[in-house]
Coordinates of N, CA and C and ligand atoms in Angstrom, one line a residue:
M450 N -46.6 166.7 -87.0 CA -47.9 166.2 -87.7 C -48.2 164.8 -87.3
K451 N -49.3 164.5 -86.8 CA -49.7 163.2 -86.4 C -50.2 162.4 -87.6
T452 N -49.8 161.1 -87.6 CA -50.2 160.3 -88.7 C -51.2 159.2 -88.3
H453 N -51.5 159.2 -87.0 CA -52.4 158.2 -86.5 C -53.8 158.4 -87.0
N454 N -54.5 157.3 -87.2 CA -56.0 157.4 -87.5 C -56.3 158.0 -88.9
K455 N -55.3 158.2 -89.6 CA -55.5 158.8 -91.0 C -55.9 157.6 -91.9
T456 N -56.8 157.8 -92.8 CA -57.0 156.8 -93.9 C -55.9 157.0 -94.9
P457 N -55.8 156.0 -95.8 CA -54.8 156.2 -96.8 C -55.0 157.4 -97.6
E458 N -56.2 157.8 -97.9 CA -56.5 159.0 -98.7 C -56.0 160.3 -97.9
E459 N -56.4 160.3 -96.6 CA -55.9 161.4 -95.8 C -54.4 161.5 -95.7
L460 N -53.8 160.4 -95.6 CA -52.4 160.3 -95.5 C -51.8 160.8 -96.8
M461 N -52.3 160.4 -97.9 CA -51.8 160.8 -99.2 C -51.9 162.3 -99.3
R462 N -53.1 162.9 -98.9 CA -53.2 164.4 -99.0 C -52.2 165.1 -98.1
S463 N -52.0 164.5 -96.9 CA -51.1 165.2 -96.0 C -49.6 165.1 -96.5
R464 N -49.4 164.0 -97.2 CA -48.1 163.8 -97.8 C -47.9 164.8 -99.0
Y465 N -48.9 165.0 -99.7 CA -48.9 166.1 -100.8 C -48.5 167.4 -100.2
D466 N -49.2 167.8 -99.1 CA -48.9 169.1 -98.4 C -47.5 169.1 -98.0
A467 N -47.0 168.0 -97.5 CA -45.6 167.9 -97.1 C -44.6 168.1 -98.3
F468 N -45.0 167.6 -99.4 CA -44.2 167.8 -100.6 C -44.1 169.3 -101.0
V469 N -45.3 169.9 -100.9 CA -45.4 171.4 -101.1 C -44.5 172.1 -100.2
K470 N -44.5 171.8 -98.9 CA -43.7 172.5 -97.9 C -42.2 171.9 -97.8
E471 N -41.9 170.9 -98.6 CA -40.6 170.2 -98.6 C -40.3 169.7 -97.2
D472 N -41.3 169.2 -96.5 CA -41.1 168.6 -95.2 C -40.7 167.1 -95.4
W473 N -39.4 167.0 -95.7 CA -38.9 165.6 -96.1 C -39.0 164.6 -95.0
E474 N -38.8 165.1 -93.8 CA -38.9 164.2 -92.6 C -40.3 163.5 -92.5
Y475 N -41.3 164.3 -92.7 CA -42.7 163.8 -92.7 C -42.8 162.7 -93.8
I476 N -42.3 163.1 -95.0 CA -42.5 162.2 -96.1 C -41.7 160.9 -95.9
A477 N -40.5 161.0 -95.4 CA -39.8 159.8 -95.1 C -40.4 158.9 -94.0
N478 N -40.9 159.6 -92.9 CA -41.6 158.9 -91.8 C -42.9 158.3 -92.2
T479 N -43.5 158.7 -93.2 CA -44.8 158.1 -93.6 C -44.6 157.2 -94.8
S480 N -43.4 156.7 -95.1 CA -43.2 155.9 -96.2 C -42.3 154.7 -95.8
T481 N -42.5 153.6 -96.5 CA -41.7 152.4 -96.3 C -40.5 152.4 -97.3
S482 N -40.5 153.3 -98.3 CA -39.6 153.2 -99.4 C -38.8 154.4 -99.7
Q483 N -39.2 155.5 -99.1 CA -38.5 156.8 -99.5 C -37.6 157.2 -98.3
N484 N -36.3 157.4 -98.6 CA -35.5 157.8 -97.5 C -35.1 159.3 -97.6
L485 N -34.7 159.8 -96.5 CA -34.5 161.3 -96.3 C -33.5 161.8 -97.3
K486 N -32.4 161.1 -97.4 CA -31.3 161.6 -98.3 C -31.8 161.7 -99.7
E487 N -32.4 160.7 -100.2 CA -32.9 160.6 -101.6 C -33.9 161.7 -101.8
L488 N -34.8 162.0 -100.8 CA -35.8 163.0 -101.0 C -35.1 164.4 -101.1
K489 N -34.1 164.6 -100.2 CA -33.5 166.0 -100.2 C -32.7 166.2 -101.4
D490 N -32.3 165.2 -102.1 CA -31.5 165.3 -103.3 C -32.4 165.4 -104.6
A491 N -33.7 165.2 -104.4 CA -34.6 165.2 -105.5 C -34.7 166.6 -106.2
V492 N -35.0 166.6 -107.5 CA -35.2 167.9 -108.2 C -36.4 168.6 -107.6
P493 N -36.2 169.9 -107.2 CA -37.3 170.6 -106.6 C -38.4 170.9 -107.7
L494 N -39.6 170.6 -107.3 CA -40.8 170.9 -108.2 C -41.6 171.9 -107.5
R495 N -42.3 172.7 -108.3 CA -43.3 173.6 -107.7 C -44.7 173.0 -108.0
W496 N -45.3 172.6 -106.9 CA -46.6 171.9 -107.0 C -47.7 172.9 -107.1
L497 N -48.7 172.5 -108.0 CA -49.8 173.4 -108.2 C -51.1 172.9 -107.6
K498 N -51.4 171.6 -107.8 CA -52.7 171.1 -107.5 C -52.7 169.6 -107.3
L499 N -53.6 169.1 -106.5 CA -53.8 167.7 -106.3 C -55.2 167.3 -106.6
D500 N -55.4 166.3 -107.4 CA -56.7 165.8 -107.7 C -56.7 164.3 -107.3
V501 N -57.5 163.9 -106.3 CA -57.6 162.5 -106.0 C -58.7 162.0 -106.9
L502 N -58.4 161.0 -107.7 CA -59.3 160.4 -108.7 C -60.1 159.2 -108.1
N503 N -59.5 158.5 -107.2 CA -60.0 157.3 -106.7 C -59.3 156.9 -105.5
A504 N -60.1 156.4 -104.5 CA -59.5 155.9 -103.2 C -60.3 154.8 -102.7
Y505 N -59.7 153.6 -102.6 CA -60.4 152.4 -102.0 C -59.4 151.5 -101.4
D506 N -59.8 150.8 -100.4 CA -58.9 149.9 -99.6 C -57.6 150.6 -99.3
N507 N -56.5 150.1 -99.8 CA -55.2 150.7 -99.5 C -54.6 151.4 -100.8
I508 N -55.5 151.7 -101.7 CA -55.1 152.3 -102.9 C -55.6 153.8 -103.1
V509 N -54.7 154.7 -103.5 CA -55.2 156.0 -103.8 C -54.6 156.4 -105.2
E510 N -55.5 156.7 -106.1 CA -55.1 157.1 -107.4 C -55.2 158.6 -107.5
F511 N -54.2 159.3 -108.0 CA -54.3 160.8 -108.0 C -53.5 161.4 -109.2
K512 N -53.8 162.6 -109.5 CA -53.0 163.4 -110.4 C -52.5 164.6 -109.6
A513 N -51.2 164.9 -109.7 CA -50.6 166.0 -109.0 C -49.9 166.9 -110.1
Y514 N -50.3 168.1 -110.1 CA -49.7 169.0 -111.2 C -48.6 169.8 -110.6
Y515 N -47.5 170.0 -111.4 CA -46.3 170.7 -111.0 C -45.6 171.4 -112.1
V516 N -44.7 172.3 -111.7 CA -43.9 173.0 -112.7 C -42.5 172.7 -112.5
L517 N -41.8 172.3 -113.6 CA -40.4 172.0 -113.6 C -39.8 172.7 -114.8
N518 N -38.8 173.5 -114.5 CA -38.1 174.2 -115.6 C -39.1 175.0 -116.4
S519 N -40.0 175.7 -115.8 CA -41.1 176.5 -116.4 C -42.1 175.7 -117.3
I520 N -42.0 174.4 -117.2 CA -43.0 173.6 -117.9 C -44.0 172.9 -116.9
T521 N -45.3 173.1 -117.2 CA -46.3 172.6 -116.3 C -46.6 171.1 -116.8
E522 N -46.6 170.2 -115.8 CA -46.8 168.8 -116.1 C -47.7 168.2 -115.1
V523 N -48.1 166.9 -115.4 CA -48.9 166.2 -114.4 C -48.3 164.8 -114.1
L524 N -48.4 164.5 -112.8 CA -47.9 163.2 -112.4 C -49.2 162.4 -112.1
H525 N -49.4 161.3 -112.8 CA -50.6 160.4 -112.5 C -50.1 159.1 -111.9
E526 N -50.5 158.9 -110.7 CA -50.0 157.7 -109.9 C -51.1 157.0 -109.2
K527 N -50.9 155.7 -109.1 CA -51.7 154.9 -108.2 C -50.8 154.4 -107.1
S528 N -51.1 154.9 -105.9 CA -50.2 154.6 -104.8 C -50.8 153.5 -104.0
T529 N -49.9 152.6 -103.5 CA -50.3 151.5 -102.6 C -49.8 151.9 -101.2
F530 N -50.6 151.7 -100.2 CA -50.3 152.0 -98.8 C -50.3 150.6 -98.0
I531 N -49.5 150.5 -97.0 CA -49.5 149.3 -96.2 C -49.5 149.8 -94.7
K532 N -50.0 148.9 -93.9 CA -50.1 149.2 -92.4 C -48.8 148.7 -91.8
E533 N -48.2 149.6 -91.1 CA -46.9 149.2 -90.3 C -47.1 149.8 -88.9
D534 N -46.9 148.9 -87.9 CA -47.2 149.3 -86.5 C -48.5 150.1 -86.4
N535 N -49.5 149.5 -87.0 CA -50.9 150.1 -86.9 C -51.0 151.5 -87.6
M536 N -50.1 151.9 -88.4 CA -50.1 153.1 -89.1 C -50.0 152.9 -90.6
W537 N -50.8 153.6 -91.4 CA -50.7 153.5 -92.8 C -49.4 154.2 -93.2
K538 N -48.7 153.6 -94.2 CA -47.6 154.2 -94.8 C -47.6 154.0 -96.3
Y539 N -47.0 155.0 -97.0 CA -46.9 154.9 -98.4 C -45.9 153.8 -98.7
H540 N -46.3 152.9 -99.7 CA -45.5 151.8 -100.0 C -44.8 151.9 -101.3
K541 N -45.7 152.0 -102.4 CA -45.1 152.2 -103.7 C -46.1 152.8 -104.6
G542 N -45.6 153.3 -105.8 CA -46.5 153.9 -106.7 C -46.3 153.4 -108.1
E543 N -47.5 153.3 -108.8 CA -47.4 152.9 -110.2 C -47.8 154.1 -111.0
L544 N -46.9 154.4 -111.9 CA -47.1 155.7 -112.7 C -47.8 155.4 -114.0
F545 N -48.6 156.3 -114.4 CA -49.2 156.2 -115.7 C -48.8 157.4 -116.6
P546 N -48.5 157.2 -117.8 CA -48.2 158.3 -118.7 C -49.4 159.2 -118.8
S547 N -49.2 160.5 -118.6 CA -50.4 161.4 -118.7 C -50.0 162.7 -119.1
K548 N -50.8 163.4 -119.9 CA -50.5 164.7 -120.3 C -51.7 165.6 -119.9
I549 N -51.5 166.9 -119.7 CA -52.5 167.8 -119.5 C -53.2 168.1 -120.8
Q550 N -54.5 168.0 -120.8 CA -55.3 168.2 -122.1 C -55.3 169.7 -122.4
R551 N -55.3 170.0 -123.6 CA -55.3 171.4 -124.1 C -56.5 172.2 -123.6
N552 N -57.7 171.5 -123.5 CA -58.9 172.1 -123.1 C -59.2 172.0 -121.6
E553 N -58.3 171.4 -120.9 CA -58.5 171.2 -119.5 C -58.3 172.6 -118.8
V554 N -59.0 172.8 -117.7 CA -58.8 174.0 -116.9 C -57.4 174.0 -116.4
C555 N -56.7 175.2 -116.6 CA -55.3 175.2 -116.2 C -55.1 175.0 -114.7
P556 N -54.1 174.1 -114.4 CA -53.9 173.7 -113.0 C -53.3 174.9 -112.2
C557 N -52.9 176.0 -112.8 CA -52.3 177.1 -112.1 C -53.4 177.9 -111.3
G558 N -54.7 177.6 -111.7 CA -55.7 178.3 -110.9 C -56.2 179.6 -111.6
S559 N -55.8 179.8 -112.8 CA -56.2 181.1 -113.5 C -57.6 181.0 -114.0
G560 N -58.2 179.8 -114.1 CA -59.6 179.7 -114.6 C -59.6 179.6 -116.1
K561 N -58.5 179.8 -116.8 CA -58.4 179.7 -118.2 C -58.2 178.3 -118.7
K562 N -58.4 178.0 -120.0 CA -58.0 176.7 -120.5 C -56.5 176.6 -120.6
F563 N -56.0 175.4 -120.4 CA -54.6 175.2 -120.4 C -53.9 175.7 -121.6
K564 N -54.5 175.5 -122.8 CA -53.9 175.9 -124.1 C -53.7 177.4 -124.2
K565 N -54.6 178.1 -123.4 CA -54.5 179.6 -123.5 C -53.7 180.2 -122.3
C566 N -53.1 179.2 -121.5 CA -52.5 179.7 -120.3 C -51.0 179.2 -120.2
C567 N -50.8 178.1 -119.4 CA -49.5 177.7 -119.1 C -48.9 176.6 -120.0
S568 N -49.6 176.3 -121.1 CA -49.1 175.2 -122.0 C -47.9 175.7 -122.8
Ligands
ZN792 ZN1 -52.1 178.6 -116.2

C-alpha cells in the first residue's frame, strides 16, 4: 500500500482499513508511535464502521465503532498527524468519552435503532 500523497484524512481512512484487515505492518509504518509488537499483542476488535467527523490541517476527528466481547462500542478520537520524510504519519490521539446513543442508527448496518438492535 502506498502512503505517498495521501492527505491526513486519506491516511486515517487507509489506516482504519488496515485495522480491519489486521495489517499491523502498514499501521506501524504509518505511525510515529505505534510499534509492531504492541499492535500484534493488542486485544482483537471487530470493527463495524468509521465516521470521519472533522478533518482540517493535520487533525482528523472520527468515531470508529467496534465489537469487543459481544458489546458494541464506539471510539471517539481526535488524531494528530505529522509529516516525516515528506509523508504524513499518525502521531497521537486524544480520546473522548463517548457512548452510542440509544436512538442512533445501529453501527452494525441493520438499519434499526441501536436500542432495538445491538445494544
Ligand atoms: Zn445492530
